[in-house]
Amino acid sequence: MKIGVLGAGQLGRMMAISGYPLNHQFGFSGNSNDEPSALLGHMFALEDNADNIESLVAFADVITYESENTDVEIVRKINKDIPVYPGEKSLFTTQHRGREKALFDQLNIPCAPYQIVNTLEELQQAVSKIGPPAILKTTTEGYDGKGQFLMRSEDQIKEAFDSMNGVESILEGFVNFKRELSLIAVRGIDNDHKYYPLVENTHHDGILRLTIAPAQNIDPEVQKTAEHYMQTLLDEMDHVGVLTIELFETNDGLVVNEMAPRVHNSGHWSIEGADTSQFENHIRAITGMPLGDTSPTHTVSAMVNIIGKIGPTNIALNMANAHLHLYDKTERDNRKLGHINITANSLTELENSIQQLSDFLPN
Ligand code: AMP
């Protein structure tokens, strides 16, 4: 099939790399021919011609996207001609933190207490109910911790409000978590579901730096609970493709933070660490192919992000159990340039391998 991707970043690039062996073709819409996907398919660069979305749609049999910030109106329009997966409901819900949390509430999925805030008075009222400590976030377009203010005391109400620059925001109670986890799953057009194991994520300055897969010391009941939340969400949104949920592990169980209607950075380990990667499974799902096995290929795997600077990648190339993935991006502070996957047959082997890659990790 011909797959059109709205976006042309590293996620589209890795979708294409996994989709070619299945005999699919790819087209991308992006802002320039320099983007990470540009050489991996037909590029419909928006800077040349605003009508290029229409050309992408004319090229494609099915459309998918790389970001929850994709314009819902565009998706609605495309959907009149060809299918867009994940569908409009998944996109509309996940691009707004308030709608996402309302759905969690509706489905009895635990999340932090929250309130939508538009004015200083509303923020004062929300703080009197929820916090501090609490986090004020923009309701839309936040990523990698951007658009967030951690409020430690009531003295910071005005400062927090001003930092949002007048855009709608949401106050969330601070969750005292032990670890950050995520769950990735895929749902096919025929309603088949497959789940990857819960993974553990470590962030620095709001950016994911390290994923351990599977997360260690997870009670099977906890995996089951996470899968139950996931299944409820997949079915409610009639989701087709990969869905990711980010969770906090607390002393009182799992609390869901947010979700993304797409392949996710915390699933990159699956390229070598699982029988079928998240990218291949997303492509299989949206093209109506049977879903692939999600079992881990090794006892434990890890993903180390390459952020800002490419660094000494020969270290990884000289390791038998490390796999380098670069995205063809130029170096810039805090930019995701690539990642290194490690596969291991024991936790000790994994820890030693991560140690060898310490140049890529903060501290
Ligand atoms: P987000 O953009 O919602 O994923 O938030 C970025 C990071 O901020 C998360 O990965 C957490 O480390 C932290 N964070 C977000 N929301 C909360 C919360 N309600 N309580 C505690 N930490 C949070």
PDB file of C-alpha atoms and ligand atoms in Angstrom, residues 97 112 135 137 142-146 148 172-177 180 203 206 246 248 257-258, ligand 1:
ATOM      1  CA  ARG A  97      -4.787  17.589  28.299  1.00  0.00           C
ATOM      2  CA  ALA A 112      -3.837  13.382  39.070  1.00  0.00           C
ATOM      3  CA  ILE A 135       2.090  21.618  38.036  1.00  0.00           C
ATOM      4  CA  LYS A 137       0.713  23.031  32.055  1.00  0.00           C
ATOM      5  CA  GLY A 142       3.435  20.861  25.369  1.00  0.00           C
ATOM      6  CA  TYR A 143       6.208  18.325  24.844  1.00  0.00           C
ATOM      7  CA  ASP A 144       9.484  17.370  26.551  1.00  0.00           C
ATOM      8  CA  GLY A 145       8.360  19.277  29.665  1.00  0.00           C
ATOM      9  CA  LYS A 146       7.854  22.550  27.723  1.00  0.00           C
ATOM     10  CA  GLN A 148       5.054  23.663  32.396  1.00  0.00           C
ATOM     11  CA  GLU A 172      -2.479  19.150  38.005  1.00  0.00           C
ATOM     12  CA  GLY A 173      -1.790  17.859  41.500  1.00  0.00           C
ATOM     13  CA  PHE A 174       1.829  16.769  41.943  1.00  0.00           C
ATOM     14  CA  VAL A 175       2.095  12.971  41.903  1.00  0.00           C
ATOM     15  CA  ASN A 176       4.678  11.527  44.283  1.00  0.00           C
ATOM     16  CA  PHE A 177       5.905   8.797  42.016  1.00  0.00           C
ATOM     17  CA  GLU A 180       7.901   6.685  35.436  1.00  0.00           C
ATOM     18  CA  HIS A 203      14.025  11.913  32.109  1.00  0.00           C
ATOM     19  CA  GLY A 206      11.962  17.028  30.877  1.00  0.00           C
ATOM     20  CA  GLU A 246       2.704   7.334  30.211  1.00  0.00           C
ATOM     21  CA  PHE A 248       3.498   7.076  37.292  1.00  0.00           C
ATOM     22  CA  ASN A 257      -0.099  10.925  33.188  1.00  0.00           C
ATOM     23  CA  GLU A 258      -0.848  11.300  29.484  1.00  0.00           C
TER      24      GLU A 258
HETATM   25  P1  AMP B   1       4.394  15.640  30.605  1.00  0.00           P
HETATM   26  O1  AMP B   1       4.672  16.611  29.524  1.00  0.00           O
HETATM   27  O2  AMP B   1       3.013  15.704  31.137  1.00  0.00           O
HETATM   28  O3  AMP B   1       4.796  14.232  30.225  1.00  0.00           O
HETATM   29  O4  AMP B   1       5.371  16.011  31.813  1.00  0.00           O
HETATM   30  C1  AMP B   1       6.785  15.982  31.704  1.00  0.00           C
HETATM   31  C2  AMP B   1       7.395  15.409  32.975  1.00  0.00           C
HETATM   32  O5  AMP B   1       7.024  16.214  34.113  1.00  0.00           O
HETATM   33  C3  AMP B   1       6.896  14.005  33.327  1.00  0.00           C
HETATM   34  O6  AMP B   1       7.636  13.038  32.634  1.00  0.00           O
HETATM   35  C4  AMP B   1       7.124  13.974  34.836  1.00  0.00           C
HETATM   36  O7  AMP B   1       8.495  13.750  35.135  1.00  0.00           O
HETATM   37  C5  AMP B   1       6.784  15.387  35.250  1.00  0.00           C
HETATM   38  N1  AMP B   1       5.342  15.499  35.629  1.00  0.00           N
HETATM   39  C6  AMP B   1       4.336  15.793  34.785  1.00  0.00           C
HETATM   40  N2  AMP B   1       3.149  15.826  35.430  1.00  0.00           N
HETATM   41  C7  AMP B   1       3.404  15.534  36.711  1.00  0.00           C
HETATM   42  C8  AMP B   1       2.593  15.411  37.890  1.00  0.00           C
HETATM   43  N3  AMP B   1       1.250  15.622  37.855  1.00  0.00           N
HETATM   44  N4  AMP B   1       3.195  15.084  39.055  1.00  0.00           N
HETATM   45  C9  AMP B   1       4.552  14.889  39.095  1.00  0.00           C
HETATM   46  N5  AMP B   1       5.369  15.008  38.034  1.00  0.00           N
HETATM   47  C10 AMP B   1       4.821  15.315  36.850  1.00  0.00           C
END
